[in-house]
Coordinates of C-alpha atoms in Angstrom, one line a residue:
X9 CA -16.8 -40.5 5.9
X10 CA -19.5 -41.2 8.9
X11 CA -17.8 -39.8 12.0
X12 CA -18.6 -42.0 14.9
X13 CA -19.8 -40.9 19.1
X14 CA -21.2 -42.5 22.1
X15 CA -24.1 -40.8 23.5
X16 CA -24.5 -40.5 26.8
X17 CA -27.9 -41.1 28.9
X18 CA -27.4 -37.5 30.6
X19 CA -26.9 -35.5 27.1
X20 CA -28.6 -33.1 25.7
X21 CA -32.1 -33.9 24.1
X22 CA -34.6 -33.3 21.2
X23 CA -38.2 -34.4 20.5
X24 CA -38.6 -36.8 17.3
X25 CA -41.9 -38.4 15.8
X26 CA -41.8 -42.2 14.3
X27 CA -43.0 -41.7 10.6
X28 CA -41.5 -44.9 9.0
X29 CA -40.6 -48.3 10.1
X30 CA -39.1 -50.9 8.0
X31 CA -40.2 -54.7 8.9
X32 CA -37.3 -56.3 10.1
X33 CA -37.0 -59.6 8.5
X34 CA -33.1 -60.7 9.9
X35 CA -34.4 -62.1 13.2
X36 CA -33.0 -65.2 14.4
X37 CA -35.1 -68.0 16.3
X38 CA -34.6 -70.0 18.9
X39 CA -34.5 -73.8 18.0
X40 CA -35.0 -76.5 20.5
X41 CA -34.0 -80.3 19.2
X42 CA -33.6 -83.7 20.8
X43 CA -30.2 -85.7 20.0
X44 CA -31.3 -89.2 18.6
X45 CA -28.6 -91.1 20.2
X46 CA -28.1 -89.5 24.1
X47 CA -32.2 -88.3 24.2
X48 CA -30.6 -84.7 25.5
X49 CA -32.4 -81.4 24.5
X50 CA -30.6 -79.1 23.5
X51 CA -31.4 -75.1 22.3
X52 CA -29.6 -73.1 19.8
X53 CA -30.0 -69.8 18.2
X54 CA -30.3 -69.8 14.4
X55 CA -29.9 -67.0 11.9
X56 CA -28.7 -63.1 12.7
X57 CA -30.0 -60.7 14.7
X58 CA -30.6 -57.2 13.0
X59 CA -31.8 -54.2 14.3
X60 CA -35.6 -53.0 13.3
X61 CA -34.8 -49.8 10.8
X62 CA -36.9 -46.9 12.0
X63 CA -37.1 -43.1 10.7
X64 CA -38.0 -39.9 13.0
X65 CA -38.7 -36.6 12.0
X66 CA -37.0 -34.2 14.5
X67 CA -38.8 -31.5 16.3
X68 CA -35.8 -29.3 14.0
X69 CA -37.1 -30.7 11.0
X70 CA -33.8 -33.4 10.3
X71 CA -34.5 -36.6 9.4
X72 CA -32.9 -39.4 12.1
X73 CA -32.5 -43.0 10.5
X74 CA -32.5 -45.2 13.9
X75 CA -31.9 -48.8 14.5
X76 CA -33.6 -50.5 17.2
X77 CA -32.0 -53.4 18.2
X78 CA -34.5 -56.1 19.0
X79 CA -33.9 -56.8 23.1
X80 CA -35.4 -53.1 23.2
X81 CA -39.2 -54.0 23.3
X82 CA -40.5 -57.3 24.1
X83 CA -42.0 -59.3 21.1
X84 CA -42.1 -58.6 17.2
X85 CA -43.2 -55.5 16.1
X86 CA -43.6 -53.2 12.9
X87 CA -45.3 -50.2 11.7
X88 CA -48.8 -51.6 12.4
X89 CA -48.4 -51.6 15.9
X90 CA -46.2 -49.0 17.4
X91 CA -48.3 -46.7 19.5
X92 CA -46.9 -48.5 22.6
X93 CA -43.4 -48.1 21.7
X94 CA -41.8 -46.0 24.1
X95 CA -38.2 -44.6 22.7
X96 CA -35.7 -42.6 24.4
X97 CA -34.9 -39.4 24.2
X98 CA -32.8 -38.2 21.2
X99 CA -29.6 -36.3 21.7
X100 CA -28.5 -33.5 20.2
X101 CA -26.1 -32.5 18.0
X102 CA -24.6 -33.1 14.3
X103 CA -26.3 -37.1 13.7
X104 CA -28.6 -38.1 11.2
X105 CA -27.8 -42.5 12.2
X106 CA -28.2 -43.9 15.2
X107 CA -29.0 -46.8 17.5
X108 CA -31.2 -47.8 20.3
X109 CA -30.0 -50.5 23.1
X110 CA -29.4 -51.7 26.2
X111 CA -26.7 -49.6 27.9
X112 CA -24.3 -50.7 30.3
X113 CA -26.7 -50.0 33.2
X114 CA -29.8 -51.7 31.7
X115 CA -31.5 -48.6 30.8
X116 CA -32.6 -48.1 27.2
X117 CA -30.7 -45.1 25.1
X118 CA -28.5 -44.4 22.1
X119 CA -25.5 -46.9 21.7
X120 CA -24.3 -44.8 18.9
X121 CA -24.4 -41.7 16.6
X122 CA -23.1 -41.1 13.3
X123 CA -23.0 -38.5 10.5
X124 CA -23.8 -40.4 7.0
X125 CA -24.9 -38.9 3.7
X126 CA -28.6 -40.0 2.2
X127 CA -28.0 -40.7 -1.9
X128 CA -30.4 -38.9 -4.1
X129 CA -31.2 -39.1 -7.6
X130 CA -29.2 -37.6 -10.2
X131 CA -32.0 -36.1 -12.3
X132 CA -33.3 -33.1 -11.5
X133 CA -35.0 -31.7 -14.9
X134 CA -37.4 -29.3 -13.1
X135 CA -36.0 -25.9 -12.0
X136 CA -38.1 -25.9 -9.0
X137 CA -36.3 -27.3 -6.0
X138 CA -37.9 -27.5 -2.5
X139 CA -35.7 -28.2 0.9
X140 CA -37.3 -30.8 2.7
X141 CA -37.4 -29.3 6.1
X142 CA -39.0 -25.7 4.3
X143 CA -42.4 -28.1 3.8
X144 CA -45.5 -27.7 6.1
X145 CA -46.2 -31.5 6.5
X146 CA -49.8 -32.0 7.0
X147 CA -50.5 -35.5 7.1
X148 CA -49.2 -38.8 5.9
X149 CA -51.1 -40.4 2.9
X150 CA -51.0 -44.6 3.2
X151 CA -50.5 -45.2 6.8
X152 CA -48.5 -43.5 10.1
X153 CA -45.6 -45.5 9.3
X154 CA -45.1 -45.0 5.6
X155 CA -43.1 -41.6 5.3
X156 CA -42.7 -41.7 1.4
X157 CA -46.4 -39.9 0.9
X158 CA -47.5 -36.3 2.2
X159 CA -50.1 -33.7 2.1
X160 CA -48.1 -31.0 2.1
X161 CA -47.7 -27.0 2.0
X162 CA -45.3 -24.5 1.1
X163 CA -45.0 -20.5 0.7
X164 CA -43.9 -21.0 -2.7
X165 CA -47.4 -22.2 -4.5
X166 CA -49.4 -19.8 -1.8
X167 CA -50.0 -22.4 1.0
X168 CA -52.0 -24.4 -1.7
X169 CA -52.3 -28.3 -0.5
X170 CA -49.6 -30.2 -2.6
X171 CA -48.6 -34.0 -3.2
X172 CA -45.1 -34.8 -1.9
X173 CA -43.5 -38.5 -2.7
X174 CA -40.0 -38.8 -1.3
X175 CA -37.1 -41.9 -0.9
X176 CA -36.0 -41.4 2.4
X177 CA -34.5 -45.2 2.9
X178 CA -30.9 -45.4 2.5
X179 CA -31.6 -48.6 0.2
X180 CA -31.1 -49.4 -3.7
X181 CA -35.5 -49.1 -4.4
X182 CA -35.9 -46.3 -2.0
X183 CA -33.8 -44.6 -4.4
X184 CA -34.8 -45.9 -7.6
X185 CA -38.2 -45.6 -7.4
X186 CA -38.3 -42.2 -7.2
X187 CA -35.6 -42.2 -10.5
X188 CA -38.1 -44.4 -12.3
X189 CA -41.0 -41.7 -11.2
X190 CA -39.3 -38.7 -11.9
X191 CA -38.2 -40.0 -15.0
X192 CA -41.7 -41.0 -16.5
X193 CA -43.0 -37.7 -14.9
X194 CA -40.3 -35.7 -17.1
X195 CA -41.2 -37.9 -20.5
X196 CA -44.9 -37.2 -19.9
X197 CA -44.6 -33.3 -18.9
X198 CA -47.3 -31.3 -20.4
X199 CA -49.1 -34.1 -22.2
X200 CA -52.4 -34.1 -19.5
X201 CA -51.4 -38.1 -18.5
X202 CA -50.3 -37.5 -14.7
X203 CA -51.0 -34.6 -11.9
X204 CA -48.6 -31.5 -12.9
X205 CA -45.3 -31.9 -11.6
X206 CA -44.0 -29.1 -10.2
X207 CA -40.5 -29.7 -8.6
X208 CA -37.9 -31.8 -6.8
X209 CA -37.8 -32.5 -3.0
X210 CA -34.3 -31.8 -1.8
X211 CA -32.2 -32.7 1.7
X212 CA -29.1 -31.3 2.6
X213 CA -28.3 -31.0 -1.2
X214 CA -29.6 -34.8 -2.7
X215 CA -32.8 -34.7 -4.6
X216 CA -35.1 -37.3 -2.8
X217 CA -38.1 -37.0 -4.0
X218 CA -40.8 -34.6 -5.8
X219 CA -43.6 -32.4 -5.5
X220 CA -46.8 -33.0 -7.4
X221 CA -50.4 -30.6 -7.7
X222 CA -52.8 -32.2 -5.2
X223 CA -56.2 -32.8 -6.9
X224 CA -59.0 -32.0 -4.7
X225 CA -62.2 -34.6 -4.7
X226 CA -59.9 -36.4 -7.1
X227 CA -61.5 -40.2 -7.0
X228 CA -59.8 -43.2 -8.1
X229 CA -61.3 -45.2 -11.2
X230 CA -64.0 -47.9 -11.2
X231 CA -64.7 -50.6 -13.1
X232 CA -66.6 -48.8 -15.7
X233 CA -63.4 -46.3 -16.5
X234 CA -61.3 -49.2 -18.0
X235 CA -61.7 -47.9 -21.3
X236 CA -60.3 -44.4 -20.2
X237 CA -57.7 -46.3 -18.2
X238 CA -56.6 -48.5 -21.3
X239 CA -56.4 -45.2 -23.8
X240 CA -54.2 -43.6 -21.2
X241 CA -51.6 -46.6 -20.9
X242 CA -51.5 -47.1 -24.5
X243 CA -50.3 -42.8 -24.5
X244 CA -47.6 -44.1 -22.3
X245 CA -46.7 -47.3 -24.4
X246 CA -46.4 -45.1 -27.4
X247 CA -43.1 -43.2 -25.4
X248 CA -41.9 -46.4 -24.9
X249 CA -42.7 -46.8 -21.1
X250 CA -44.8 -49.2 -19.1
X251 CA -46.5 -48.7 -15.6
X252 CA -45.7 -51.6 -14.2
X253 CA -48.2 -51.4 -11.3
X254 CA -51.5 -49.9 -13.5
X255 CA -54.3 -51.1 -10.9
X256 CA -56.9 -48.6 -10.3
X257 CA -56.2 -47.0 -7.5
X258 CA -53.1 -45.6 -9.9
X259 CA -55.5 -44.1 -11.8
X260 CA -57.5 -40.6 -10.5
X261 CA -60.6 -39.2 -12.6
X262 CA -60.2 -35.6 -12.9
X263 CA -63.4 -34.2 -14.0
X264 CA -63.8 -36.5 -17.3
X265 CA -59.7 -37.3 -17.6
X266 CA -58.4 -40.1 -16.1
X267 CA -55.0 -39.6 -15.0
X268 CA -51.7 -41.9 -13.7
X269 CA -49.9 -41.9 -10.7
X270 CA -47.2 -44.1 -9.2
X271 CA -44.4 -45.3 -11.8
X272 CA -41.8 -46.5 -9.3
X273 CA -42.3 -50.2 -11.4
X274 CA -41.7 -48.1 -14.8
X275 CA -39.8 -49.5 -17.2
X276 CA -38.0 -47.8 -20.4
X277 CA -37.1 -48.5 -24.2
X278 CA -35.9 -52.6 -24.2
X279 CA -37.2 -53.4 -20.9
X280 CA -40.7 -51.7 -21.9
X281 CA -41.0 -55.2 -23.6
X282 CA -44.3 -56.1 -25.1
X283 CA -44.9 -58.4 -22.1
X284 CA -45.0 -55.8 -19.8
X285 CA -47.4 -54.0 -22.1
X286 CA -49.7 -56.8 -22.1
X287 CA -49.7 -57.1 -18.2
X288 CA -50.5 -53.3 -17.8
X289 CA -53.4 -54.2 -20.0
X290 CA -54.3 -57.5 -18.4
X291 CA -54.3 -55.7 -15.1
X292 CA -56.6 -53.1 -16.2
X293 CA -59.3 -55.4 -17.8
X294 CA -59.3 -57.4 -14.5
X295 CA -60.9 -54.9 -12.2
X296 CA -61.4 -57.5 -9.5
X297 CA -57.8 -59.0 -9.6
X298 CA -55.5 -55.8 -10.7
X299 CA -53.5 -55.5 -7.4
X300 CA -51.5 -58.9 -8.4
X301 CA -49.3 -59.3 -11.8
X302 CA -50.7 -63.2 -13.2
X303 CA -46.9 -63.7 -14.0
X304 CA -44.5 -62.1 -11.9
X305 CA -41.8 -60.2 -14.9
X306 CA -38.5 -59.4 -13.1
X307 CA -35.2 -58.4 -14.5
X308 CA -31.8 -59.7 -13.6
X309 CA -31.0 -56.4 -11.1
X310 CA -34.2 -57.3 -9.3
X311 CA -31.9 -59.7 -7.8
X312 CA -29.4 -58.0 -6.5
X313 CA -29.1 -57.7 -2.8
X314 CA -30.4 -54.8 -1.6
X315 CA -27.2 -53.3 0.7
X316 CA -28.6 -50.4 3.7
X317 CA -25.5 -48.1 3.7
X318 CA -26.8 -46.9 6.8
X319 CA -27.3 -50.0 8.9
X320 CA -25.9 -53.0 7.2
X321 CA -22.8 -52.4 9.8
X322 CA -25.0 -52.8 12.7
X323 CA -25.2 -55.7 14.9
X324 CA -27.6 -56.5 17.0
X325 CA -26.9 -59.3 19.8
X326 CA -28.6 -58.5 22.7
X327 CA -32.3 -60.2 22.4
X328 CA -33.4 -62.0 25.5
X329 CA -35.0 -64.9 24.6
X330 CA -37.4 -64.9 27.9
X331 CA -38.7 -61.3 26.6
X332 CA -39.2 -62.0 23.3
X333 CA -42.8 -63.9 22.6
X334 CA -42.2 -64.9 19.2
X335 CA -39.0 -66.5 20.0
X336 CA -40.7 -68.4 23.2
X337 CA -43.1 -69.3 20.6
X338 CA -41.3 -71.1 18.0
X339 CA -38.7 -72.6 20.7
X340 CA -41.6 -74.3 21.9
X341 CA -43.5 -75.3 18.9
X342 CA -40.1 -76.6 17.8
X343 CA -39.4 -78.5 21.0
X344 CA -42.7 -80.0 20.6
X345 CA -42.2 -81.3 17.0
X346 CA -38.7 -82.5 18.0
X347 CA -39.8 -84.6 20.8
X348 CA -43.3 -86.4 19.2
X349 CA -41.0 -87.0 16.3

C-alpha cells in the first residue's frame, strides 16, 4: 500500500542525478478552428496531459521514479536534451515516487511523495545476487538517459569491470525483458553462446536485472562474420528459442567466437515459430538492413496496454499554453489550416 505526503519547499534535501527519461507521448494540443456558420474562432485543448516519467539516482544510492508535470519547463523535451533542465531539490525521507510542479506560490517543487514497490522477475536461477546500491557505477552504456546498461564494479569479482542490464521502469516490458533475458541466459549457461552470466541484480528484495562478464576490446561483428553469426543462431534454434532482435551489433567477436547479447525480444517453444527463425536469419544475411524486421511478427500480449503502476494515477493539468512552444506551434499551424480552408 503506497503511503501518501506533501513535501514542503523548506524540507529537508538530497542530491539526485537524471539517468533515465521516458518520452512522454500523452500530451495534449491546443487546437484552433473556425465555426462555418458564425465565422468565430474558437481554441480548445485536445487529448490528456501526463507527466514526463523521469528516474534519478540518489546521492544515497535509491532509485526515485519522478514525474514531471509538463508546465514545469517550457517546450517539449526528452532524454536527448536535458542538460538545461534545472530540477528542485529532492526531499528526504522514506519515498521512492514522486512529482514535480507548480506549487501554490509559483515556485517549482515536489507536489507529492509516495512509497511504492518496483516488481521484479520471479526467476532467479543463479546463486549470485548483487544489491543494486552495493555496485560502483561507472558509466552508462547507450546514452545518459538510458539507465538499463552499466559498466559497473563490485568487491565481489575483485573490482573487475562488469556488464550490468537492469528493468528499472515500473512498466509490463521493463520487466519482461529482462524475464526473456535471464531466461535465454539460464537455457544457454555454459554452452560458450553469450558473455558468462554471473548473477542477478537485486533492489530492496526484487530481482531487476543481471550481471554479465564484461569483454574487453570485445568488437561487434561485420559483414564478413555472418557465417559465425548464422551457426550461432541456429545453436539457439536448436533449444527452441529465437533472438528476436539478431542485428550485428547483438553479436561480439571474442577472439575467433562470435557471441549473443540482448534477448529481451526472445521467444520460447510454440512462439519460437519457424517464422521467427527465418527473420533471425533474414536479418543476419542483410548486413545493411538488420536493424528493421521486413515483417513486423507480434503476438496477441504485444497488445496489451502497457499500465505504469507508478504514475498511471497522476494527472498533470497545469501546462501553460503561452510557455509551451510546441503547443503555440501547432495552435497556430492549425489556426492557419482552419481559416484558408
Amino acid at each position: 500500500m503506497a503511503s501518501a505526503s506533501t513535501t514542503p519547499s523548506t524540507a529537508a534535501t538530497m542530491g539526485a542525478k537524471l539517468i533515465g527519461v521516458l518520452e512522454n507521448f500523452s500530451r495534449p494540443v491546443k487546437v484552433t478552428y473556425e465555426d462555418r456558420q458564425s465565422g468565430e474562432i474558437f481554441t480548445e485543448r485536445s487529448g490528456v496531459s501526463k507527466p514526463t516519467e523521469c528516474l534519478f539516482l540518489a546521492d544515497d544510492g535509491s532509485l526515485k521514479w519522478v514525474a514531471v508535470n509538463a508546465g514545469v519547463f517550457p517546450g517539449r523535451w526528452s532524454w536527448e536534451d536535458t542538460s538545461h533542465l534545472v530540477f528542485p531539490p529532492f526531499p528526504t525521507g522514506s519515498w521512492n515516487v514522486g512529482q514535480i510542479g507548480r506549487l501554490e506560490n509559483g515556485e517549482v517543487g515536489f507536489k507529492q511523495t509516495l512509497e511504492k514497490t518496483l516488481e521484479g522477475s520471479e526467476n532467479a536461477w543463479h546463486p549470485t545476487k548483487i544489491d543494486f546500491a552495493e555496485l560502483e557505477l561507472i558509466s552508462q552504456l547507450k546514452h545518459e538517459s538510458d539507465p538499463r546498461v552499466w559498466q559497473a564494479k563490485h568487491p565481489l569479482f575483485d573490482d573487475k569491470m562488469l556488464l550490468v542490464k537492469i528493468g528499472p521502469w515500473p512498466v509490463k516490458w521493463s520487466k519482461e525483458g529482462i524475464e526473456k533475458e535471464t531466461r535465454v541466459y539460464q537455457a544457454i549457461d555454459g554452452l560458450g553462446l553469450a558473455p558468462e552470466f554471473l548473477g542477478h541484480i537485486t533492489y530492496q528484495g526484487a530481482v531487476i536485472g543481471f550481471i554479465l562478464e564484461w569483454i574487453e576490446g570485445a568488437q561487434t561483428t561485420m559483414e564478413e562474420d555472418q557465417a559465425a553469426r548464422i551457426e550461432a543462431v541456429k545453436k539457439l534454434h536448436a533449444l527452441g528459442i529465437t533472438h528476436g532482435c539478431a542485428h550485428h551489433l547483438n553479436f561480439l567477436k571474442k577472439g575467433e567466437d562470435v557471441l549473443m547479447v540482448d534477448f529481451e525480444e526472445a521467444r520460447f517453444g510454440d512462439k519460437a515459430t519457424e517464422k521467427r527463425k527465418e527473420e533471425d536469419i533474414r536479418r543476419i544475411c542483410d548486413f545493411e538492413g538488420d536493424m528493421s524486421t521486413n515483417e513486423v511478427i507480434e503476438d496477441e500480449d504485444d497488445f496489451a496496454p502497457q499500465a505504469n503502476y507508478f504514475f498511471d494515477n497522476m494527472v498533470d493539468d497545469e501546462i501553460n499554453w503561452s510557455d509551451d512552444s510546441e503547443a503555440a506551434r501547432v495552435s497556430d499551424c492549425s489556426r492557419r489550416e482552419s481559416i484558408s480552408g
